[in-house]
Amino acid sequence: KNQVEQSPQSLIILEGKNCTLQCNYTVSPFSNLRWYKQDTGRGPVSLTIMTFSENTKSNGRYTATLDADTKQSSLHITASQLSDSASYICVVRVGGSQGNLIFGKGTKLSVKP
Amino acid sequence: DTAVSQTPKYLVTQMGNDKSIKCEQNLGHDTMYWYKQDSKKFLKIMFSYNNKELIINETVPNRFSPKSPDKAHLNLHINSLELGDSAVYFCASSRRAGTTNTGELFFGEGSRLTVL
């Protein structure tokens, strides 16, 4: 069964600290994996996409990794800011013509001053 | 200009009523979606339309009926509203995923439905 599991469910860190969010998937065949950021009261917005051949990709203070062998991805946030407080959702696209999306339940990050 | 816009943003109504949520995208995408986000913040696909044609219809009560008058619009009509329908409904659009397109979803701001 195609599934995406995220951990931790929630996380509280102090401003300026780093953190890492995890995403494990059992999706086959795999097409790509995307991390979305959802601010409170807003729709999710894509942060980065990882394809099968990519190991690491950075977008400012956000760095995503992908290990296709272990089917794991991580999102590392460096020098956190208050504006990083949001839910982070991992979404994996199934390969093939249908291309269904499998959503994780998200990690709620709170950055405190 | 807002890429994906949905109205209304807030909707409070009584059980048994019928209501609609409208969605429009100006990105030129050919695929549009409706998602439901419950109190636990989990996003679940409800419907997906490609070029006005229904391609995904998850297990959703038939009280929910999507209508796509053209590629840029996908409206959601809900009959006989129940308490459990209270949630945030998100419209999204994308280009159909293919060999050169990764199918990034662009979401609207959400419509919070409260059924009393």
CSV table of C-alpha atoms in Angstrom, one decimal:
chain,number,residue,atom,x,y,z
A,1,LYS,CA,0.0,0.0,0.0
A,2,ASN,CA,1.3,3.5,-0.9
A,3,GLN,CA,2.0,5.4,2.2
A,4,VAL,CA,3.9,8.5,3.4
A,5,GLU,CA,4.8,8.8,7.1
A,6,GLN,CA,6.2,12.0,8.6
A,7,SER,CA,7.9,12.5,11.9
A,8,PRO,CA,7.8,14.1,14.3
A,9,GLN,CA,4.1,15.0,14.4
A,10,SER,CA,5.0,18.3,16.0
A,11,LEU,CA,8.2,20.2,17.0
A,12,ILE,CA,9.0,23.3,19.1
A,13,ILE,CA,12.3,24.9,18.7
A,14,LEU,CA,13.9,28.2,19.7
A,15,GLU,CA,14.6,30.9,17.1
A,16,GLY,CA,18.0,30.5,15.5
A,17,LYS,CA,18.2,26.8,16.1
A,18,ASN,CA,18.3,24.1,13.3
A,19,CYS,CA,15.9,21.3,12.9
A,20,THR,CA,15.3,18.3,10.7
A,21,LEU,CA,11.9,16.8,9.6
A,22,GLN,CA,11.6,13.3,8.4
A,23,CYS,CA,9.5,11.7,5.6
A,24,ASN,CA,9.4,7.9,5.0
A,25,TYR,CA,7.5,6.5,2.1
A,26,THR,CA,6.5,3.2,0.7
A,27,VAL,CA,5.4,4.4,-2.7
A,28,SER,CA,6.0,2.4,-5.8
A,29,PRO,CA,6.7,3.2,-8.5
A,30,PHE,CA,8.3,6.5,-7.4
A,31,SER,CA,8.1,9.6,-9.5
A,32,ASN,CA,9.0,12.5,-7.3
A,33,LEU,CA,8.8,13.8,-3.7
A,34,ARG,CA,7.8,17.4,-2.8
A,35,TRP,CA,7.9,19.3,0.4
A,36,TYR,CA,5.1,21.9,1.0
A,37,LYS,CA,5.0,24.6,3.6
A,38,GLN,CA,1.5,25.5,4.9
A,39,ASP,CA,1.3,28.7,7.0
A,40,THR,CA,-1.7,28.9,9.4
A,41,GLY,CA,-4.8,29.9,7.5
A,42,ARG,CA,-3.1,29.6,4.1
A,43,GLY,CA,-2.8,27.0,1.4
A,44,PRO,CA,0.3,24.8,1.1
A,45,VAL,CA,3.2,26.2,-1.1
A,46,SER,CA,5.9,24.1,-2.6
A,47,LEU,CA,9.4,24.4,-1.1
A,48,THR,CA,11.3,21.9,-3.1
A,49,ILE,CA,11.0,18.8,-5.3
A,50,MET,CA,13.2,15.8,-5.3
A,51,THR,CA,13.4,13.4,-8.2
A,52,PHE,CA,14.9,9.9,-8.2
A,53,SER,CA,18.4,11.0,-9.2
A,54,GLU,CA,18.7,13.9,-6.7
A,55,ASN,CA,20.3,13.5,-3.3
A,56,THR,CA,20.3,17.0,-2.0
A,57,LYS,CA,18.6,20.3,-3.0
A,58,SER,CA,18.7,23.6,-1.2
A,59,ASN,CA,16.2,26.5,-1.2
A,60,GLY,CA,17.6,29.2,1.0
A,61,ARG,CA,17.7,28.0,4.5
A,62,TYR,CA,15.8,24.8,3.6
A,63,THR,CA,17.7,21.7,2.4
A,64,ALA,CA,16.0,18.6,1.3
A,65,THR,CA,17.6,15.2,1.0
A,66,LEU,CA,16.4,12.0,-0.7
A,67,ASP,CA,17.7,8.5,-0.2
A,68,ALA,CA,15.8,6.4,-2.8
A,69,ASP,CA,17.3,3.2,-1.5
A,70,THR,CA,15.9,3.5,2.0
A,71,LYS,CA,12.9,5.6,0.7
A,72,GLN,CA,13.5,8.4,3.1
A,73,SER,CA,13.6,12.2,2.7
A,74,SER,CA,14.5,14.9,5.2
A,75,LEU,CA,13.9,18.6,5.3
A,76,HIS,CA,16.6,20.5,7.2
A,77,ILE,CA,15.9,24.1,8.3
A,78,THR,CA,18.9,26.2,9.3
A,79,ALA,CA,18.9,29.2,11.6
A,80,SER,CA,15.2,29.0,12.1
A,81,GLN,CA,13.1,32.2,12.1
A,82,LEU,CA,9.7,32.9,13.6
A,83,SER,CA,8.2,32.8,10.0
A,84,ASP,CA,9.2,29.2,9.7
A,85,SER,CA,6.4,28.3,12.1
A,86,ALA,CA,4.1,26.3,9.9
A,87,SER,CA,3.1,22.7,8.9
A,88,TYR,CA,5.4,20.9,6.5
A,89,ILE,CA,3.8,18.3,4.3
A,90,CYS,CA,5.7,15.6,2.4
A,91,VAL,CA,3.9,14.6,-0.9
A,92,VAL,CA,5.1,11.7,-3.0
A,93,ARG,CA,3.9,11.3,-6.6
A,94,VAL,CA,3.3,7.7,-7.8
A,95,GLY,CA,5.0,7.0,-11.2
A,96,GLY,CA,2.9,6.1,-14.2
A,97,SER,CA,0.2,7.7,-16.3
A,98,GLN,CA,-2.2,8.3,-13.4
A,99,GLY,CA,0.4,10.0,-11.2
A,100,ASN,CA,-1.6,9.9,-8.0
A,101,LEU,CA,-0.3,12.0,-5.0
A,102,ILE,CA,0.2,10.4,-1.6
A,103,PHE,CA,0.2,13.0,1.2
A,104,GLY,CA,1.9,12.7,4.6
A,105,LYS,CA,0.0,14.1,7.6
A,106,GLY,CA,2.5,16.8,8.1
A,107,THR,CA,4.9,18.1,10.8
A,108,LYS,CA,3.7,21.1,12.8
A,109,LEU,CA,6.8,23.3,13.5
A,110,SER,CA,6.6,26.1,16.1
A,111,VAL,CA,9.6,28.5,16.4
A,112,LYS,CA,9.6,30.4,19.6
A,113,PRO,CA,11.5,33.6,20.3
B,1,ASP,CA,-3.0,38.6,-9.3
B,2,THR,CA,-4.1,35.6,-7.3
B,3,ALA,CA,-3.2,32.4,-9.1
B,4,VAL,CA,-5.9,30.1,-7.5
B,5,SER,CA,-8.8,31.9,-5.9
B,6,GLN,CA,-11.7,30.4,-4.0
B,7,THR,CA,-14.8,32.0,-2.5
B,8,PRO,CA,-16.1,32.3,0.1
B,9,LYS,CA,-13.2,32.2,2.5
B,10,TYR,CA,-15.6,31.5,5.4
B,11,LEU,CA,-18.9,29.8,5.3
B,12,VAL,CA,-21.2,29.2,8.4
B,13,THR,CA,-24.4,27.4,7.8
B,14,GLN,CA,-27.0,25.2,9.3
B,15,MET,CA,-27.3,21.4,8.9
B,16,GLY,CA,-29.4,20.4,6.0
B,17,ASN,CA,-28.6,23.4,3.9
B,18,ASP,CA,-27.0,23.4,0.4
B,19,LYS,CA,-23.9,25.4,-0.3
B,20,SER,CA,-21.4,26.0,-3.0
B,21,ILE,CA,-17.7,26.9,-3.0
B,22,LYS,CA,-16.2,28.4,-6.2
B,23,CYS,CA,-12.7,28.1,-7.5
B,24,GLU,CA,-10.9,29.8,-10.4
B,25,GLN,CA,-7.3,29.6,-11.6
B,26,ASN,CA,-5.5,31.9,-14.0
B,27,LEU,CA,-2.4,29.8,-14.4
B,28,GLY,CA,-3.5,28.1,-17.6
B,29,HIS,CA,-3.4,24.7,-15.9
B,30,ASP,CA,-5.4,21.8,-17.3
B,31,THR,CA,-6.0,19.9,-14.0
B,32,MET,CA,-7.9,21.1,-10.9
B,33,TYR,CA,-8.6,19.5,-7.6
B,34,TRP,CA,-10.6,19.7,-4.4
B,35,TYR,CA,-9.0,18.7,-1.1
B,36,LYS,CA,-10.6,18.4,2.3
B,37,GLN,CA,-8.4,19.3,5.4
B,38,ASP,CA,-9.9,18.0,8.6
B,39,SER,CA,-9.3,19.2,12.2
B,40,LYS,CA,-6.1,17.1,12.3
B,41,LYS,CA,-4.8,19.0,9.3
B,42,PHE,CA,-4.6,16.0,7.0
B,43,LEU,CA,-5.2,16.8,3.4
B,44,LYS,CA,-7.4,14.3,1.5
B,45,ILE,CA,-8.1,14.4,-2.2
B,46,MET,CA,-11.8,14.5,-3.1
B,47,PHE,CA,-12.0,15.2,-6.8
B,48,SER,CA,-9.7,15.8,-9.7
B,49,TYR,CA,-10.6,17.2,-13.1
B,50,ASN,CA,-8.5,17.3,-16.2
B,51,ASN,CA,-9.7,19.4,-19.1
B,52,LYS,CA,-13.2,19.5,-17.6
B,53,GLU,CA,-13.3,15.7,-17.3
B,54,LEU,CA,-13.5,13.9,-13.9
B,55,ILE,CA,-10.4,11.7,-13.4
B,56,ILE,CA,-10.3,11.1,-9.6
B,57,ASN,CA,-13.4,10.6,-7.5
B,58,GLU,CA,-12.4,9.4,-4.1
B,59,THR,CA,-14.9,7.9,-1.7
B,60,VAL,CA,-16.9,11.0,-1.1
B,61,PRO,CA,-20.6,11.1,-0.3
B,62,ASN,CA,-22.7,11.8,-3.4
B,63,ARG,CA,-23.9,14.9,-1.5
B,64,PHE,CA,-20.7,16.5,-2.9
B,65,SER,CA,-20.9,17.3,-6.6
B,66,PRO,CA,-18.1,19.0,-8.5
B,67,LYS,CA,-18.9,21.1,-11.5
B,68,SER,CA,-16.3,22.3,-14.1
B,69,PRO,CA,-17.8,24.7,-16.6
B,70,ASP,CA,-14.4,25.2,-18.2
B,71,LYS,CA,-10.7,24.5,-17.6
B,72,ALA,CA,-10.2,27.5,-15.3
B,73,HIS,CA,-13.1,26.8,-12.9
B,74,LEU,CA,-14.0,23.9,-10.6
B,75,ASN,CA,-16.9,24.5,-8.2
B,76,LEU,CA,-17.9,22.3,-5.3
B,77,HIS,CA,-21.6,22.0,-4.5
B,78,ILE,CA,-22.6,20.3,-1.2
B,79,ASN,CA,-26.2,19.2,-0.6
B,80,SER,CA,-27.8,18.4,2.8
B,81,LEU,CA,-24.9,19.6,4.9
B,82,GLU,CA,-23.9,17.5,7.9
B,83,LEU,CA,-21.9,18.4,11.0
B,84,GLY,CA,-19.0,16.1,9.8
B,85,ASP,CA,-18.7,18.3,6.7
B,86,SER,CA,-17.1,21.0,8.8
B,87,ALA,CA,-13.5,21.4,7.5
B,88,VAL,CA,-11.3,23.6,5.3
B,89,TYR,CA,-11.7,22.9,1.6
B,90,PHE,CA,-8.8,23.6,-0.7
B,91,CYS,CA,-8.9,24.1,-4.4
B,92,ALA,CA,-5.7,23.4,-6.3
B,93,SER,CA,-4.5,23.3,-9.9
B,94,SER,CA,-1.5,21.9,-11.8
B,95,ARG,CA,-0.3,21.0,-15.2
B,96,ARG,CA,-0.8,17.3,-15.8
B,97,ALA,CA,2.3,15.5,-14.6
B,98,GLY,CA,4.4,14.0,-17.4
B,99,THR,CA,8.0,13.4,-18.5
B,100,THR,CA,8.9,17.1,-18.4
B,101,ASN,CA,6.4,18.4,-15.9
B,102,THR,CA,6.5,17.4,-12.2
B,103,GLY,CA,2.9,18.4,-11.5
B,104,GLU,CA,3.4,21.0,-8.8
B,105,LEU,CA,0.2,21.8,-7.0
B,106,PHE,CA,-0.9,25.4,-6.6
B,107,PHE,CA,-3.4,25.8,-3.8
B,108,GLY,CA,-6.0,28.4,-3.1
B,109,GLU,CA,-6.3,30.0,0.4
B,110,GLY,CA,-8.9,27.6,1.5
B,111,SER,CA,-12.6,27.9,2.4
B,112,ARG,CA,-13.5,27.2,6.0
B,113,LEU,CA,-16.9,25.6,6.2
B,114,THR,CA,-18.6,25.4,9.6
B,115,VAL,CA,-21.9,23.4,9.9
B,116,LEU,CA,-24.0,24.2,13.0
